[in-house]
Short mmCIF file of C-alpha atoms in Angstrom, two decimals:
data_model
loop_
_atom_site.label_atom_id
_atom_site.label_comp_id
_atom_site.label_asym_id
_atom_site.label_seq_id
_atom_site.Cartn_x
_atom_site.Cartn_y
_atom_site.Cartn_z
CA UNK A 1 0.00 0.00 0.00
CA UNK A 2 0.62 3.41 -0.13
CA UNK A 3 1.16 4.29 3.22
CA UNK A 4 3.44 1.14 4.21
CA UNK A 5 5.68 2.80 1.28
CA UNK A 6 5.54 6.39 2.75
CA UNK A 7 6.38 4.78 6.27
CA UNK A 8 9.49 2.61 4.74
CA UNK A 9 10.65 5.84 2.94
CA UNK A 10 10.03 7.78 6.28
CA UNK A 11 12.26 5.04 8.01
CA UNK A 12 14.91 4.97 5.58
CA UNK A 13 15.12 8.71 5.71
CA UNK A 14 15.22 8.46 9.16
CA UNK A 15 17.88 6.29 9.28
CA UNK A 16 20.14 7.67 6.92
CA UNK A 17 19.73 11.38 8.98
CA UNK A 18 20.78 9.16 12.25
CA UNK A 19 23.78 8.18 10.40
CA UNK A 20 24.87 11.28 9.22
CA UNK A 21 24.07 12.87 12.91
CA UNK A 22 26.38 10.17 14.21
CA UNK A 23 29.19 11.06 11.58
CA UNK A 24 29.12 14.76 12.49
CA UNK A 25 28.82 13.80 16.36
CA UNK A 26 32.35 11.60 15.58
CA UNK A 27 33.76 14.27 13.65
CA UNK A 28 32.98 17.14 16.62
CA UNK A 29 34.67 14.77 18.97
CA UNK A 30 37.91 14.22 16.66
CA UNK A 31 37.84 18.15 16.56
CA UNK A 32 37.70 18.89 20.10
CA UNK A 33 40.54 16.86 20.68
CA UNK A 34 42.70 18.06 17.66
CA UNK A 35 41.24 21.93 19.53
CA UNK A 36 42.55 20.74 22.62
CA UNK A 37 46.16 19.33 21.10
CA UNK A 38 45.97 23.00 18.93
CA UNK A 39 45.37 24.57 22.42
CA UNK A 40 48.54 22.63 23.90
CA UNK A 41 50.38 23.51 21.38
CA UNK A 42 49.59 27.12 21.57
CA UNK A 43 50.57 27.23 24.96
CA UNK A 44 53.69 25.90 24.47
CA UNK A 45 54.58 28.12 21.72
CA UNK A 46 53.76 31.31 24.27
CA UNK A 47 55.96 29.99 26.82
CA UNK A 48 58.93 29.33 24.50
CA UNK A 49 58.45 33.12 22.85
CA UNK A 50 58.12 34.33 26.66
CA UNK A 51 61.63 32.65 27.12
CA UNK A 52 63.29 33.69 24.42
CA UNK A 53 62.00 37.04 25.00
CA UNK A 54 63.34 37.03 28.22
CA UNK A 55 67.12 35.73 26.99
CA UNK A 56 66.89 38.58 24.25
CA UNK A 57 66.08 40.96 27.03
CA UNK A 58 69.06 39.65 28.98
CA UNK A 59 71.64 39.29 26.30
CA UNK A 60 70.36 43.42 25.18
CA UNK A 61 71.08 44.42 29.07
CA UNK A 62 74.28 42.75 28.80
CA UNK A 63 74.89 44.32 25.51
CA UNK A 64 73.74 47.64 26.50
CA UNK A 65 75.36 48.04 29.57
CA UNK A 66 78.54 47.55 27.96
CA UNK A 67 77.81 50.27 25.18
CA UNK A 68 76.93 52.40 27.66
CA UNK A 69 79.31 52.26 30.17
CA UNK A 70 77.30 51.59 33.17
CA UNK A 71 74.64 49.07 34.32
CA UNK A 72 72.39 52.48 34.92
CA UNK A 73 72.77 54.16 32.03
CA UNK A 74 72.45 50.95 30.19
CA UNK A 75 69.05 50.26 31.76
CA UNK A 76 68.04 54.08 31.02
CA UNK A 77 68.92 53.60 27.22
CA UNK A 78 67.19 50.00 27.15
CA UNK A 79 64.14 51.61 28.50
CA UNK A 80 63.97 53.72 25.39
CA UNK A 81 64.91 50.99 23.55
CA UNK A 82 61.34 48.75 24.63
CA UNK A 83 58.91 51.73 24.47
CA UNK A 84 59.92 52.87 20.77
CA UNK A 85 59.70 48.91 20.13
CA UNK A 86 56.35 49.69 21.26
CA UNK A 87 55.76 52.91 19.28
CA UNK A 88 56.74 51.23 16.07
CA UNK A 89 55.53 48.71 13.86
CA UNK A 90 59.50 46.67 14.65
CA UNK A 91 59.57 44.10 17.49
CA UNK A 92 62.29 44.72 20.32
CA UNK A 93 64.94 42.12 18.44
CA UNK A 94 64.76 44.68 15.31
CA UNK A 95 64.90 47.64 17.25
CA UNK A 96 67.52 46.85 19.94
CA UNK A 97 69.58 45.50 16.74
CA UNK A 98 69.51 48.36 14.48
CA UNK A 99 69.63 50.98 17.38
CA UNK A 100 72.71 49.36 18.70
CA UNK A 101 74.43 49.64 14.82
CA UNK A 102 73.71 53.36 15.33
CA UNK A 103 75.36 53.84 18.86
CA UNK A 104 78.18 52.39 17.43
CA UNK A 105 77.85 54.70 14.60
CA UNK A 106 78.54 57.10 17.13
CA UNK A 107 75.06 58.77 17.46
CA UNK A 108 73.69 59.24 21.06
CA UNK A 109 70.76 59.99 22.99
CA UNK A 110 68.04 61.82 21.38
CA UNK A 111 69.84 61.82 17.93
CA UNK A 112 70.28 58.40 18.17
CA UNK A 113 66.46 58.03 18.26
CA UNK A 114 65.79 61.13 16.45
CA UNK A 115 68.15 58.86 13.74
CA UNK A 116 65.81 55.56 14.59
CA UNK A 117 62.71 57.26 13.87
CA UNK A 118 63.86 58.55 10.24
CA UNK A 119 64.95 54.82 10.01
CA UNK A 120 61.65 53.35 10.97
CA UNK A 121 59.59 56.08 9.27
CA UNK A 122 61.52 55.47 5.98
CA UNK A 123 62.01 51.43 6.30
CA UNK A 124 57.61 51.50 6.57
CA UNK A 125 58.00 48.70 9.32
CA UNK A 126 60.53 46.47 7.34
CA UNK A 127 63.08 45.46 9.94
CA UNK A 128 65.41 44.05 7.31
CA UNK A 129 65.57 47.66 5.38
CA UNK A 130 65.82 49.57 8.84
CA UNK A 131 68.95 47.14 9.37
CA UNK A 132 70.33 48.08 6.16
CA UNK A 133 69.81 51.65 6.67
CA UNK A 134 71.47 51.68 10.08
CA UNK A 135 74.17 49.64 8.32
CA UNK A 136 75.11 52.13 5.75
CA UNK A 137 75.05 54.73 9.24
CA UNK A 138 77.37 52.19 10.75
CA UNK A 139 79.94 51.68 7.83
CA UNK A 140 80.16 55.61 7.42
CA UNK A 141 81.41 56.06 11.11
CA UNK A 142 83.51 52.68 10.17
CA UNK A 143 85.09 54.69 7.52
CA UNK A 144 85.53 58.31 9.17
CA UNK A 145 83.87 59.87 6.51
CA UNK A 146 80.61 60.02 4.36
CA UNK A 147 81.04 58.89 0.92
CA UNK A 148 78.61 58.78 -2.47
CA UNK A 149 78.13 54.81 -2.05
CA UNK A 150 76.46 55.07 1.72
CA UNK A 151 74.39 57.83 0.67
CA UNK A 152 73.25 55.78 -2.32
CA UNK A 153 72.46 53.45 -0.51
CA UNK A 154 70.52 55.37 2.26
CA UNK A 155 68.70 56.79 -1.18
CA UNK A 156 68.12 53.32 -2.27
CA UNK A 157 66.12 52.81 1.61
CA UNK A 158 63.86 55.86 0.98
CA UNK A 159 65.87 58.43 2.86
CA UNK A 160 66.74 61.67 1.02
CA UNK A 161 70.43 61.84 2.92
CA UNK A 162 71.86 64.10 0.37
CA UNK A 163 68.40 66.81 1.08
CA UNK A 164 68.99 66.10 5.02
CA UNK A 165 72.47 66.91 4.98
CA UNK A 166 72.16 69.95 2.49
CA UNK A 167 69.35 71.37 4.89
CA UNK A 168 71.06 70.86 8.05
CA UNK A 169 74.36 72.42 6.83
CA UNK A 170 73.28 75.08 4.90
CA UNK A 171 75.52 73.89 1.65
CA UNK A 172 73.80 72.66 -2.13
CA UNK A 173 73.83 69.05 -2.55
CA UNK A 174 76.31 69.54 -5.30
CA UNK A 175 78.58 71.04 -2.65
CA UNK A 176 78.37 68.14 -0.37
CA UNK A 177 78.33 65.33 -3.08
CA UNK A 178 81.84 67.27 -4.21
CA UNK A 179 82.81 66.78 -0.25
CA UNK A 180 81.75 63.55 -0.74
CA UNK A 181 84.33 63.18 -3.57
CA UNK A 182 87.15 64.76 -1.79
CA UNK A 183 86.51 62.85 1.18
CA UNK A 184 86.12 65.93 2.93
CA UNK A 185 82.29 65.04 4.74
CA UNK A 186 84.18 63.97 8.13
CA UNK A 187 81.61 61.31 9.80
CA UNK A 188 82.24 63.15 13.17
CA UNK A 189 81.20 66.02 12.18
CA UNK A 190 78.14 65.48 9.48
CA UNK A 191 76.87 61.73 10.01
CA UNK A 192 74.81 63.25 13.11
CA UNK A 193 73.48 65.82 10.87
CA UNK A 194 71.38 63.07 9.02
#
């Protein structure tokens, strides 16, 4: 009849939802545990990047302190170091890296992170071009004197070092690149200018 048939269909239909319920019912209970395992692992992923945080943080005091000549004004300079971390797109590693390139560059205090925010402002939050900026800082003082091929390559990075120095010193850019030439840009007297 009829209605047996609509009753068998009903039943098979029935069934067939059942099984599917149980297969989603399996598959929730695979994913909770591959949540909980994903949880786990997140957790141990924080701790490690809270320890290796923490032996950056100590190798930079070390680092610092020695830069700086004292344990105090070490701490003081590290300080500065954290919160422009925090001000900037870079992570501490990036910072603390490229600032320390700079100090021994020669720049200091304020300049030196007058210097770091050019850097970061022209590197738009790439820490591996903010590196290579303060490298071309650091192998000017290295040299004793600013040549064509660092300011090239501070060009190259975004930063107009040729306009920076020509503003801050009063002199045409063809004046200074001439300098430049004749090795007469001393990197004790102009690399703080940029």
């Amino acid at each position: 009849s009829a209605e047996h048939m609509a009753k068998h269909t009903a039943n098979n239909i029935n069934n067939s939802l059942g099984s599917v319920k149980n297969a989603f019912g399996g598959l929730k209970g695979i994913l909770g545990g591959v949540g909980g395992v994903l949880a786990g692992l997140g957790l141990s992923l924080g701790t490690k990047a809270v320890f290796d945080y923490s032996k950056s943080l100590d190798n930079a005091k070390i680092n610092w302190e020695v830069l700086m000549g004292s344990a105090e004004e070490g701490q003081k300079m590290l300080q500065r170091i954290q919160q422009f971390a925090k001000d900037t797109p870079f992570d501490f590693d990036s910072t603390q890296k490229f600032a320390q390139q700079l100090k021994i560059a020669g720049l200091n205090g304020d300049q030196l992170f007058k210097t770091m925010q050019v850097i970061g402002d022209s590197a738009q939050g790439n820490a591996e071009k903010a590196e290579g900026i303060a490298t071309a800082y650091q192998q000017m003082s290295a040299k004793g004197k600013i040549q064509a091929e660092e300011m090239n390559q501070l060009l190259e990075r975004g930063i107009p070092a040729w306009d920076m120095l020509a503003k801050a010193t009063g002199k045409s850019k063809a004046e200074l690149m001439d300098m430049a030439s004749k090795g007469q840009l001393l990197a004790d007297e102009y690399l703080p200018k940029l």
